[in-house]
């Protein structure tokens, strides 16, 4: 039972006869009348035991999008149901409206529209539906919770989808299918055609030329029907937060983009979600369902504090395919101690497969290394972005523009890029305008300390990346929004060079 605001307002009216008559008997009589009316109203309310509830809604919804659903109420009783319905979803499901007023005549049914705007990935659940049926006077109401458990799987937002068209265009260029009339490049034989001026003479098929008495060249295309295995690290490395999101979310975006791209290119894609054991698996996804299947599996992936069992990865990949594959390890390279198990398994994987390792960098650390921790609005962000872009440009080749190893460079004065510990010399006893001779303030010292700590963190990651490269893996590093497209580029390079 519940009372309404109208009942409370009528009770407050009892103050009027009490004041006018100067006695409390008039007020008590009014209160008794209101209570009696509420009891009658409660008896006349619809019986909620005769109300059936049905929920019609999608099973999947993408985060940061809107999904529609329908709530059906059937009144099997004779009395009119004047109800307020509340579906008891978790707040992160973004369910609305929270309360739905509805009137259902006896023996009929009515529908109510629902909207879901989930803002958190995962499995969102509801325990039931709360009904409150008021009487015809609107003074009292019956309440009941109808057990109607249900779940909505909120898949990742797939923000990196915007990079898919440009990468598909590059694949079509490799395949020779664009309007530019480019010859397909790859290692898989495609067809024979007549020689035209400008063709590579090394592509001439001399046997076919002898048969036809005219120059004939071979055309090639990137390999198809190859295997791509994406391993998403759901262990402690994915629990660290970058830009208010766990690193696991960047690994998920990478897996979705690479999966969609590889499936569109005609390759077979597999997914493994791993911490100390396999938490999810998708086998043999096709172009039509790769995003849905990957999204559904990755929706419930949550980073934990368990160490990832990297030693099991070779056996997992061998169970997926016995042929050479591109293995993408979506994780993070922080330090030798934290990534030791991963580094130990890379030589084993590299002997049979092409390996790509991703690593997410914290923009706050990059900015701190570039500016000493100052936050001067967009200037600090721009300085951090420039430092990250310059450094990752050198990381992809391991060398700077002069051909020397980037980490061997050293210079005096204010540091503007990434240097090793031996390169962190103050030179003329100055660092970005701070003079040791003039004396530093406490704030200056704190900024220098933050900058040194950030440089140390990035140098540790540089060292781990270099060890991974020596083990035969290609390392893709960058800010969270840069890692998925760069990993897709690594896949395209592997297709173009025939490494699959």
Tab-separated table of C-alpha atoms in Angstrom:
chain	number	residue	atom	x	y	z
A	1	UNK	CA	0.000	0.000	0.000
A	2	UNK	CA	1.079	3.560	-0.674
A	3	UNK	CA	-0.538	6.954	-0.179
A	4	UNK	CA	-0.448	9.716	-2.727
A	5	UNK	CA	0.310	13.396	-2.431
A	6	UNK	CA	-3.423	14.110	-2.679
A	7	UNK	CA	-4.011	12.150	0.519
A	8	UNK	CA	-1.343	14.142	2.358
A	9	UNK	CA	-2.794	17.427	1.084
A	10	UNK	CA	-6.271	16.497	2.315
A	11	UNK	CA	-4.898	15.624	5.729
A	12	UNK	CA	-3.277	19.047	5.901
A	13	UNK	CA	-6.723	20.594	5.359
A	14	UNK	CA	-7.623	19.378	8.875
A	15	UNK	CA	-5.792	22.441	10.175
A	16	UNK	CA	-8.629	24.692	8.909
A	17	UNK	CA	-11.497	23.352	11.104
A	18	UNK	CA	-9.148	23.087	14.037
A	19	UNK	CA	-8.278	26.778	13.833
A	20	UNK	CA	-11.785	28.020	12.978
A	21	UNK	CA	-13.619	26.013	15.647
A	22	UNK	CA	-10.900	26.318	18.224
A	23	UNK	CA	-11.189	22.599	18.911
A	24	UNK	CA	-9.441	19.494	17.668
A	25	UNK	CA	-12.602	17.465	17.187
A	26	UNK	CA	-13.318	18.985	13.832
A	27	UNK	CA	-9.815	18.176	12.635
A	28	UNK	CA	-10.071	14.593	13.886
A	29	UNK	CA	-13.384	14.150	12.119
A	30	UNK	CA	-11.847	15.391	8.857
A	31	UNK	CA	-8.867	13.074	9.238
A	32	UNK	CA	-11.166	10.114	9.853
A	33	UNK	CA	-13.132	10.975	6.737
A	34	UNK	CA	-9.983	11.175	4.612
A	35	UNK	CA	-8.662	7.860	5.959
A	36	UNK	CA	-12.000	6.187	5.264
A	37	UNK	CA	-11.979	7.538	1.718
A	38	UNK	CA	-8.429	6.252	1.226
A	39	UNK	CA	-9.453	2.779	2.428
A	40	UNK	CA	-12.357	2.709	-0.021
A	41	UNK	CA	-10.071	3.950	-2.765
A	42	UNK	CA	-7.616	1.149	-2.027
A	43	UNK	CA	-10.357	-1.467	-2.264
A	44	UNK	CA	-11.498	-0.095	-5.623
A	45	UNK	CA	-7.954	-0.102	-7.084
A	46	UNK	CA	-7.112	-2.738	-9.683
A	47	UNK	CA	-5.792	-6.057	-8.448
A	48	UNK	CA	-2.124	-6.192	-9.477
A	49	UNK	CA	-2.089	-9.977	-9.263
A	50	UNK	CA	-4.185	-9.979	-12.434
A	51	UNK	CA	-1.730	-7.797	-14.340
A	52	UNK	CA	0.708	-9.406	-16.777
A	53	UNK	CA	3.838	-7.645	-17.987
A	54	UNK	CA	5.824	-8.347	-21.137
A	55	UNK	CA	9.046	-6.618	-22.188
A	56	UNK	CA	10.031	-6.390	-25.858
A	57	UNK	CA	13.511	-5.003	-26.381
A	58	UNK	CA	16.742	-5.646	-28.277
A	59	UNK	CA	19.289	-8.019	-26.841
A	60	UNK	CA	22.262	-5.822	-27.811
A	61	UNK	CA	22.808	-2.075	-27.702
A	62	UNK	CA	25.914	-0.115	-28.529
A	63	UNK	CA	27.323	2.206	-25.922
A	64	UNK	CA	26.632	5.930	-26.459
A	65	UNK	CA	23.765	5.143	-28.847
A	66	UNK	CA	20.003	4.881	-28.317
A	67	UNK	CA	17.921	1.713	-28.477
A	68	UNK	CA	14.137	1.428	-28.347
A	69	UNK	CA	12.006	-1.039	-26.429
A	70	UNK	CA	8.344	-1.694	-25.614
A	71	UNK	CA	6.624	-2.553	-22.336
A	72	UNK	CA	3.280	-4.390	-22.657
A	73	UNK	CA	0.795	-4.432	-19.760
A	74	UNK	CA	-2.211	-6.761	-19.906
A	75	UNK	CA	-5.027	-6.215	-17.385
A	76	UNK	CA	-6.908	-9.498	-16.872
A	77	UNK	CA	-9.153	-7.998	-14.170
A	78	UNK	CA	-12.433	-6.082	-14.453
A	79	UNK	CA	-11.339	-2.824	-12.871
A	80	UNK	CA	-9.505	-0.103	-14.694
A	81	UNK	CA	-5.779	-0.125	-14.027
A	82	UNK	CA	-4.463	3.369	-13.304
A	83	UNK	CA	-0.818	2.616	-12.758
A	84	UNK	CA	2.628	4.084	-12.625
A	85	UNK	CA	5.213	1.633	-13.986
A	86	UNK	CA	8.896	1.668	-13.154
A	87	UNK	CA	11.285	-0.758	-14.847
A	88	UNK	CA	14.078	-1.460	-12.349
A	89	UNK	CA	17.152	-1.232	-14.602
A	90	UNK	CA	20.644	-0.391	-13.468
A	91	UNK	CA	21.347	3.352	-13.821
A	92	UNK	CA	24.136	2.737	-16.376
A	93	UNK	CA	21.557	1.231	-18.747
A	94	UNK	CA	20.308	4.770	-19.379
A	95	UNK	CA	16.678	3.632	-19.212
A	96	UNK	CA	13.967	6.208	-19.663
A	97	UNK	CA	11.440	7.355	-18.812
A	98	UNK	CA	11.996	6.220	-15.252
A	99	UNK	CA	8.267	6.277	-14.403
A	100	UNK	CA	5.538	5.614	-16.967
A	101	UNK	CA	1.924	6.543	-16.189
A	102	UNK	CA	-0.498	4.239	-17.982
A	103	UNK	CA	-4.200	3.425	-17.910
A	104	UNK	CA	-5.415	-0.031	-18.961
A	105	UNK	CA	-9.142	-0.868	-19.060
A	106	UNK	CA	-10.227	-4.263	-17.783
A	107	UNK	CA	-9.574	-7.129	-20.170
A	108	UNK	CA	-7.345	-5.036	-22.441
A	109	UNK	CA	-3.658	-4.337	-22.926
A	110	UNK	CA	-1.576	-1.235	-23.529
A	111	UNK	CA	2.004	-0.610	-24.611
A	112	UNK	CA	4.531	1.963	-23.452
A	113	UNK	CA	7.703	2.989	-25.253
A	114	UNK	CA	11.081	2.709	-23.531
A	115	UNK	CA	14.422	4.185	-24.486
A	116	UNK	CA	17.910	2.961	-23.600
A	117	UNK	CA	20.969	5.206	-23.815
A	118	UNK	CA	23.640	3.118	-22.065
A	119	UNK	CA	26.835	4.855	-21.089
A	120	UNK	CA	28.765	1.874	-19.726
A	121	UNK	CA	29.886	-1.249	-21.518
A	122	UNK	CA	28.889	-4.635	-20.139
A	123	UNK	CA	25.843	-6.640	-19.161
A	124	UNK	CA	23.105	-4.435	-17.717
A	125	UNK	CA	20.329	-6.232	-15.818
A	126	UNK	CA	16.933	-5.617	-14.279
A	127	UNK	CA	15.331	-7.533	-11.420
A	128	UNK	CA	11.719	-6.748	-12.248
A	129	UNK	CA	9.045	-4.147	-12.808
A	130	UNK	CA	7.451	-2.142	-9.999
A	131	UNK	CA	3.731	-1.387	-10.370
A	132	UNK	CA	1.720	1.120	-8.368
A	133	UNK	CA	-2.032	1.086	-9.072
A	134	UNK	CA	-4.074	3.957	-7.637
A	135	UNK	CA	-7.815	3.947	-6.925
A	136	UNK	CA	-10.370	6.136	-8.693
A	137	UNK	CA	-10.036	8.846	-6.017
A	138	UNK	CA	-6.257	8.940	-6.278
A	139	UNK	CA	-5.738	8.778	-2.488
A	140	UNK	CA	-4.142	5.355	-2.014
A	141	UNK	CA	-2.486	2.779	-4.246
A	142	UNK	CA	-1.507	-0.846	-4.298
A	143	UNK	CA	2.119	-1.772	-4.978
A	144	UNK	CA	3.735	-4.889	-6.349
A	145	UNK	CA	7.031	-5.883	-7.941
A	146	UNK	CA	6.587	-8.261	-10.864
A	147	UNK	CA	9.527	-10.592	-11.292
A	148	UNK	CA	10.685	-10.007	-14.870
A	149	UNK	CA	14.462	-10.479	-15.020
A	150	UNK	CA	16.138	-9.448	-18.234
A	151	UNK	CA	19.509	-8.277	-19.517
A	152	UNK	CA	20.846	-5.843	-22.077
A	153	UNK	CA	24.336	-6.448	-23.439
A	154	UNK	CA	25.995	-3.087	-24.083
A	155	UNK	CA	28.667	-3.505	-26.739
A	156	UNK	CA	31.697	-1.219	-27.175
A	157	UNK	CA	31.121	2.086	-28.993
A	158	UNK	CA	33.579	1.241	-31.821
A	159	UNK	CA	34.752	4.833	-32.189
A	160	UNK	CA	37.612	3.688	-34.426
A	161	UNK	CA	35.059	2.802	-37.125
A	162	UNK	CA	35.762	6.207	-38.680
A	163	UNK	CA	39.199	4.908	-39.749
A	164	UNK	CA	37.733	1.909	-41.582
A	165	UNK	CA	36.843	3.524	-44.954
A	166	UNK	CA	40.330	4.939	-45.509
A	167	UNK	CA	41.972	1.602	-44.671
A	168	UNK	CA	39.585	-0.280	-46.941
A	169	UNK	CA	40.487	2.124	-49.729
A	170	UNK	CA	44.164	1.313	-49.205
A	171	UNK	CA	43.403	-2.398	-49.384
A	172	UNK	CA	41.534	-1.857	-52.651
A	173	UNK	CA	44.549	-0.010	-54.021
A	174	UNK	CA	46.729	-2.990	-53.133
A	175	UNK	CA	44.215	-5.245	-54.802
A	176	UNK	CA	44.155	-3.140	-57.976
A	177	UNK	CA	40.421	-2.451	-57.726
A	178	UNK	CA	40.404	1.335	-57.558
A	179	UNK	CA	39.581	3.725	-60.370
A	180	UNK	CA	43.238	4.750	-60.395
A	181	UNK	CA	43.966	1.585	-62.374
A	182	UNK	CA	46.791	0.635	-60.049
A	183	UNK	CA	48.295	-2.783	-60.567
A	184	UNK	CA	47.597	-5.057	-57.608
A	185	UNK	CA	50.554	-5.629	-55.341
A	186	UNK	CA	51.008	-8.734	-53.226
A	187	UNK	CA	52.356	-12.239	-53.310
A	188	UNK	CA	49.317	-14.219	-54.449
A	189	UNK	CA	48.910	-14.788	-58.204
A	190	UNK	CA	45.797	-13.140	-59.607
A	191	UNK	CA	45.677	-13.262	-63.418
A	192	UNK	CA	47.482	-12.721	-66.745
A	193	UNK	CA	46.995	-9.679	-68.936
A	194	UNK	CA	48.617	-7.967	-71.895
A	195	UNK	CA	51.718	-5.919	-71.295
A	196	UNK	CA	51.306	-2.150	-71.338
A	197	UNK	CA	53.978	0.497	-71.291
A	198	UNK	CA	55.143	1.147	-67.756
A	199	UNK	CA	54.696	-2.405	-66.456
A	200	UNK	CA	57.554	-3.950	-64.541
A	201	UNK	CA	59.479	-6.197	-66.918
A	202	UNK	CA	60.063	-8.605	-64.057
A	203	UNK	CA	56.340	-9.420	-64.143
A	204	UNK	CA	56.494	-10.746	-67.724
A	205	UNK	CA	55.380	-14.372	-67.983
A	206	UNK	CA	57.694	-15.682	-70.724
A	207	UNK	CA	55.930	-19.012	-71.167
A	208	UNK	CA	52.547	-17.349	-71.708
A	209	UNK	CA	54.268	-14.816	-73.976
A	210	UNK	CA	55.696	-17.658	-76.095
A	211	UNK	CA	52.292	-19.303	-76.397
A	212	UNK	CA	50.444	-16.139	-77.389
A	213	UNK	CA	53.271	-14.543	-79.368
A	214	UNK	CA	52.636	-11.328	-77.426
A	215	UNK	CA	53.946	-9.912	-74.175
A	216	UNK	CA	51.937	-11.085	-71.171
A	217	UNK	CA	52.469	-10.060	-67.541
A	218	UNK	CA	51.372	-11.586	-64.261
A	219	UNK	CA	49.283	-9.591	-61.809
A	220	UNK	CA	49.305	-10.171	-58.095
A	221	UNK	CA	47.032	-9.427	-55.208
A	222	UNK	CA	47.378	-9.474	-51.438
A	223	UNK	CA	46.916	-12.871	-49.858
A	224	UNK	CA	43.374	-13.856	-48.991
A	225	UNK	CA	41.904	-16.463	-46.699
A	226	UNK	CA	44.774	-15.938	-44.259
A	227	UNK	CA	44.452	-16.121	-40.479
A	228	UNK	CA	44.460	-13.180	-38.084
A	229	UNK	CA	44.359	-13.847	-34.334
A	230	UNK	CA	43.716	-10.930	-31.973
A	231	UNK	CA	44.594	-11.523	-28.316
A	232	UNK	CA	43.114	-8.919	-25.941
A	233	UNK	CA	44.886	-8.573	-22.609
A	234	UNK	CA	42.233	-8.434	-19.858
A	235	UNK	CA	44.765	-8.750	-17.029
A	236	UNK	CA	46.290	-6.139	-14.795
A	237	UNK	CA	47.945	-4.311	-17.713
A	238	UNK	CA	44.495	-3.367	-19.008
A	239	UNK	CA	43.273	-2.056	-15.659
A	240	UNK	CA	45.329	1.146	-15.731
A	241	UNK	CA	43.229	4.198	-16.586
A	242	UNK	CA	44.195	6.499	-19.445
A	243	UNK	CA	42.024	9.528	-20.220
A	244	UNK	CA	39.455	8.305	-17.667
A	245	UNK	CA	39.100	4.936	-19.416
A	246	UNK	CA	40.884	1.641	-18.784
A	247	UNK	CA	43.539	0.614	-21.259
A	248	UNK	CA	41.383	-2.388	-22.022
A	249	UNK	CA	38.980	-0.097	-23.904
A	250	UNK	CA	41.760	0.863	-26.327
A	251	UNK	CA	42.573	-2.826	-26.829
A	252	UNK	CA	38.888	-3.450	-27.571
A	253	UNK	CA	38.782	-0.653	-30.152
A	254	UNK	CA	41.927	-2.111	-31.752
A	255	UNK	CA	40.406	-5.587	-31.918
A	256	UNK	CA	37.201	-4.295	-33.517
A	257	UNK	CA	39.003	-2.240	-36.174
A	258	UNK	CA	41.517	-4.957	-37.100
A	259	UNK	CA	38.777	-7.596	-37.097
A	260	UNK	CA	36.496	-5.583	-39.374
A	261	UNK	CA	39.366	-4.710	-41.725
A	262	UNK	CA	40.725	-8.249	-41.961
A	263	UNK	CA	37.282	-9.757	-42.525
A	264	UNK	CA	36.615	-7.214	-45.293
A	265	UNK	CA	39.928	-8.215	-46.889
A	266	UNK	CA	38.839	-11.857	-47.062
A	267	UNK	CA	40.881	-13.150	-44.116
A	268	UNK	CA	39.584	-15.312	-41.277
A	269	UNK	CA	39.653	-13.555	-37.934
A	270	UNK	CA	39.725	-15.052	-34.453
A	271	UNK	CA	39.514	-13.329	-31.077
A	272	UNK	CA	40.813	-14.412	-27.682
A	273	UNK	CA	40.212	-12.503	-24.423
A	274	UNK	CA	42.874	-13.584	-21.955
A	275	UNK	CA	44.014	-12.954	-18.391
A	276	UNK	CA	45.077	-15.930	-16.265
A	277	UNK	CA	42.663	-17.995	-18.354
A	278	UNK	CA	40.646	-17.602	-21.545
A	279	UNK	CA	37.660	-15.352	-20.758
A	280	UNK	CA	36.153	-15.187	-24.223
A	281	UNK	CA	36.695	-16.543	-27.714
A	282	UNK	CA	35.361	-15.895	-31.211
A	283	UNK	CA	36.291	-18.368	-33.918
A	284	UNK	CA	35.992	-17.888	-37.660
A	285	UNK	CA	34.180	-14.535	-37.774
A	286	UNK	CA	33.018	-13.466	-41.225
A	287	UNK	CA	32.620	-10.062	-42.793
A	288	UNK	CA	28.878	-10.021	-42.060
A	289	UNK	CA	29.049	-10.755	-38.341
A	290	UNK	CA	32.568	-9.893	-37.166
A	291	UNK	CA	31.634	-6.609	-35.488
A	292	UNK	CA	28.587	-8.073	-33.753
A	293	UNK	CA	30.362	-11.197	-32.516
A	294	UNK	CA	33.471	-9.352	-31.412
A	295	UNK	CA	31.376	-6.683	-29.736
A	296	UNK	CA	29.235	-9.190	-27.877
A	297	UNK	CA	32.267	-11.056	-26.559
A	298	UNK	CA	34.221	-7.923	-25.662
A	299	UNK	CA	31.210	-6.272	-24.013
A	300	UNK	CA	31.590	-8.345	-20.862
A	301	UNK	CA	35.392	-8.159	-20.728
A	302	UNK	CA	36.536	-6.442	-17.548
A	303	UNK	CA	40.150	-5.799	-16.510
A	304	UNK	CA	41.222	-7.584	-13.349
A	305	UNK	CA	44.231	-7.679	-11.095
A	306	UNK	CA	45.368	-11.103	-12.253
A	307	UNK	CA	48.593	-11.507	-14.216
A	308	UNK	CA	48.067	-12.493	-17.845
A	309	UNK	CA	49.228	-15.995	-18.697
A	310	UNK	CA	51.323	-15.125	-21.748
A	311	UNK	CA	53.002	-18.553	-21.694
A	312	UNK	CA	49.697	-20.068	-22.840
A	313	UNK	CA	49.436	-17.871	-25.962
A	314	UNK	CA	51.470	-20.121	-28.348
A	315	UNK	CA	49.267	-23.099	-27.504
A	316	UNK	CA	46.114	-20.990	-27.881
A	317	UNK	CA	47.210	-19.762	-31.319
A	318	UNK	CA	48.169	-23.298	-32.395
A	319	UNK	CA	44.696	-24.466	-31.349
A	320	UNK	CA	43.173	-21.798	-33.586
A	321	UNK	CA	45.309	-22.421	-36.680
A	322	UNK	CA	48.253	-24.504	-37.742
A	323	UNK	CA	49.244	-22.170	-40.578
A	324	UNK	CA	51.163	-18.925	-40.394
A	325	UNK	CA	49.037	-16.094	-39.004
A	326	UNK	CA	49.203	-12.486	-37.955
A	327	UNK	CA	48.987	-12.434	-34.150
A	328	UNK	CA	47.998	-9.084	-32.648
A	329	UNK	CA	48.694	-8.805	-28.919
A	330	UNK	CA	46.576	-5.887	-27.670
A	331	UNK	CA	48.283	-5.054	-24.380
A	332	UNK	CA	50.633	-2.421	-22.984
A	333	UNK	CA	54.411	-2.309	-22.602
A	334	UNK	CA	55.360	-0.490	-19.406
A	335	UNK	CA	58.556	-1.891	-17.935
A	336	UNK	CA	60.735	-4.969	-18.189
A	337	UNK	CA	59.479	-6.240	-14.853
A	338	UNK	CA	55.803	-5.887	-15.751
A	339	UNK	CA	56.231	-7.193	-19.322
A	340	UNK	CA	58.774	-9.929	-18.657
A	341	UNK	CA	56.370	-12.815	-19.320
A	342	UNK	CA	55.267	-11.274	-22.601
A	343	UNK	CA	58.836	-10.662	-23.768
A	344	UNK	CA	59.738	-14.275	-22.976
A	345	UNK	CA	57.042	-15.658	-25.258
A	346	UNK	CA	57.640	-13.370	-28.267
A	347	UNK	CA	60.559	-15.374	-29.738
A	348	UNK	CA	58.427	-18.520	-29.670
A	349	UNK	CA	55.535	-16.801	-31.432
A	350	UNK	CA	57.812	-14.987	-33.866
A	351	UNK	CA	59.289	-18.213	-35.224
A	352	UNK	CA	55.950	-19.281	-36.718
A	353	UNK	CA	53.837	-16.163	-36.968
A	354	UNK	CA	53.992	-12.466	-37.705
A	355	UNK	CA	53.521	-10.717	-34.363
A	356	UNK	CA	52.265	-7.189	-33.660
A	357	UNK	CA	52.302	-5.844	-30.090
A	358	UNK	CA	50.327	-2.720	-29.200
A	359	UNK	CA	51.105	-0.382	-26.329
A	360	UNK	CA	49.027	2.525	-25.007
A	361	UNK	CA	50.719	5.633	-23.704
A	362	UNK	CA	49.235	7.987	-21.150
A	363	UNK	CA	48.768	11.490	-22.630
A	364	UNK	CA	49.278	12.984	-19.159
A	365	UNK	CA	52.727	11.384	-18.922
A	366	UNK	CA	53.646	12.584	-22.424
A	367	UNK	CA	52.559	16.126	-21.588
A	368	UNK	CA	54.433	16.008	-18.289
A	369	UNK	CA	57.617	14.926	-20.055
A	370	UNK	CA	57.225	17.759	-22.554
A	371	UNK	CA	56.181	20.600	-20.238
A	372	UNK	CA	57.327	19.611	-16.762
A	373	UNK	CA	53.779	19.220	-15.533
A	374	UNK	CA	52.530	22.736	-16.336
A	375	UNK	CA	48.933	23.061	-17.434
A	376	UNK	CA	48.592	26.194	-19.514
A	377	UNK	CA	45.456	25.189	-21.362
A	378	UNK	CA	45.820	24.133	-24.969
A	379	UNK	CA	49.526	24.967	-25.047
A	380	UNK	CA	50.388	22.049	-22.790
A	381	UNK	CA	48.189	19.687	-24.812
A	382	UNK	CA	49.772	20.840	-28.064
A	383	UNK	CA	53.270	20.461	-26.636
A	384	UNK	CA	52.453	16.956	-25.431
A	385	UNK	CA	51.003	16.014	-28.802
A	386	UNK	CA	54.067	17.295	-30.653
A	387	UNK	CA	56.407	15.421	-28.317
A	388	UNK	CA	54.424	12.221	-28.704
A	389	UNK	CA	54.267	12.561	-32.495
A	390	UNK	CA	57.992	13.219	-32.797
A	391	UNK	CA	58.878	10.342	-30.532
A	392	UNK	CA	56.546	7.775	-32.089
A	393	UNK	CA	57.803	8.792	-35.522
A	394	UNK	CA	61.298	7.817	-34.435
A	395	UNK	CA	60.042	4.660	-32.680
A	396	UNK	CA	58.584	3.239	-35.878
A	397	UNK	CA	61.996	3.189	-37.506
A	398	UNK	CA	64.198	3.137	-34.424
A	399	UNK	CA	66.156	6.051	-35.886
A	400	UNK	CA	65.853	9.771	-36.276
A	401	UNK	CA	66.052	11.813	-39.463
A	402	UNK	CA	69.868	11.803	-39.546
A	403	UNK	CA	70.129	8.019	-39.496
A	404	UNK	CA	71.519	7.830	-36.006
A	405	UNK	CA	69.675	6.018	-33.254
A	406	UNK	CA	67.334	8.496	-31.587
A	407	UNK	CA	68.302	7.437	-28.133
A	408	UNK	CA	71.988	8.169	-28.848
A	409	UNK	CA	71.315	11.837	-29.342
A	410	UNK	CA	72.288	14.210	-26.585
A	411	UNK	CA	72.371	17.940	-26.361
A	412	UNK	CA	72.738	20.821	-23.996
A	413	UNK	CA	70.102	23.280	-22.954
A	414	UNK	CA	66.421	22.650	-22.473
A	415	UNK	CA	65.333	19.118	-23.523
A	416	UNK	CA	62.695	19.129	-26.228
A	417	UNK	CA	62.299	15.405	-26.969
A	418	UNK	CA	62.977	11.966	-25.567
A	419	UNK	CA	66.520	11.219	-24.350
A	420	UNK	CA	68.218	8.564	-22.316
A	421	UNK	CA	69.312	9.054	-18.749
A	422	UNK	CA	72.778	10.058	-19.892
A	423	UNK	CA	71.237	12.727	-22.089
A	424	UNK	CA	69.445	14.446	-19.234
A	425	UNK	CA	72.237	16.875	-18.589
A	426	UNK	CA	71.406	20.395	-17.612
A	427	UNK	CA	74.199	21.561	-19.900
A	428	UNK	CA	74.592	25.247	-19.035
A	429	UNK	CA	72.892	24.615	-15.690
A	430	UNK	CA	69.516	25.588	-17.140
A	431	UNK	CA	66.294	23.705	-17.811
A	432	UNK	CA	63.613	25.602	-19.753
A	433	UNK	CA	64.756	28.964	-18.390
A	434	UNK	CA	65.289	27.863	-14.780
A	435	UNK	CA	68.758	28.759	-13.546
A	436	UNK	CA	70.555	26.725	-10.916
A	437	UNK	CA	72.757	29.722	-10.150
A	438	UNK	CA	69.711	31.918	-9.608
A	439	UNK	CA	68.079	29.296	-7.396
A	440	UNK	CA	64.882	27.340	-7.935
A	441	UNK	CA	61.597	27.734	-6.164
A	442	UNK	CA	59.830	24.756	-4.654
A	443	UNK	CA	57.361	24.764	-7.533
A	444	UNK	CA	60.195	24.644	-10.070
A	445	UNK	CA	61.757	21.686	-8.264
A	446	UNK	CA	58.453	19.809	-8.261
A	447	UNK	CA	58.043	20.371	-11.998
A	448	UNK	CA	61.574	19.149	-12.686
A	449	UNK	CA	60.909	16.067	-10.588
A	450	UNK	CA	57.648	15.343	-12.422
A	451	UNK	CA	59.365	15.777	-15.769
A	452	UNK	CA	62.197	13.448	-14.793
A	453	UNK	CA	59.719	10.836	-13.527
A	454	UNK	CA	57.705	11.049	-16.750
A	455	UNK	CA	60.869	10.702	-18.841
A	456	UNK	CA	61.887	7.679	-16.780
A	457	UNK	CA	58.498	6.052	-17.411
A	458	UNK	CA	58.682	6.671	-21.151
A	459	UNK	CA	62.296	5.473	-21.322
A	460	UNK	CA	61.318	2.228	-19.602
A	461	UNK	CA	58.599	1.734	-22.203
A	462	UNK	CA	61.143	2.502	-24.955
A	463	UNK	CA	63.436	-0.181	-23.605
A	464	UNK	CA	60.685	-2.796	-23.481
A	465	UNK	CA	59.608	-1.911	-27.024
A	466	UNK	CA	63.177	-2.315	-28.266
A	467	UNK	CA	63.439	-5.756	-26.654
A	468	UNK	CA	60.138	-6.746	-28.312
A	469	UNK	CA	61.427	-5.606	-31.707
A	470	UNK	CA	64.604	-7.627	-31.291
A	471	UNK	CA	62.416	-10.641	-30.543
A	472	UNK	CA	60.840	-10.254	-33.987
A	473	UNK	CA	57.648	-8.385	-33.122
A	474	UNK	CA	56.398	-5.151	-34.616
A	475	UNK	CA	55.538	-2.680	-31.866
A	476	UNK	CA	52.719	-0.165	-32.292
A	477	UNK	CA	52.741	2.609	-29.712
A	478	UNK	CA	50.771	5.791	-29.319
A	479	UNK	CA	48.001	7.629	-27.552
A	480	UNK	CA	44.672	5.813	-27.080
A	481	UNK	CA	43.066	7.306	-30.185
A	482	UNK	CA	46.154	6.552	-32.329
A	483	UNK	CA	46.754	2.888	-31.490
A	484	UNK	CA	43.790	1.321	-33.428
A	485	UNK	CA	44.533	3.012	-36.795
A	486	UNK	CA	48.271	2.365	-36.456
A	487	UNK	CA	47.583	-1.306	-35.786
A	488	UNK	CA	45.381	-1.399	-38.877
A	489	UNK	CA	48.279	0.111	-40.843
A	490	UNK	CA	50.551	-2.638	-39.518
A	491	UNK	CA	48.080	-5.234	-40.809
A	492	UNK	CA	48.039	-3.586	-44.243
A	493	UNK	CA	51.842	-3.543	-44.341
A	494	UNK	CA	51.896	-7.243	-43.515
A	495	UNK	CA	49.458	-7.925	-46.354
A	496	UNK	CA	51.451	-5.841	-48.825
A	497	UNK	CA	54.770	-7.442	-47.942
A	498	UNK	CA	53.455	-11.012	-47.973
A	499	UNK	CA	54.358	-11.717	-44.348
A	500	UNK	CA	51.173	-13.686	-43.853
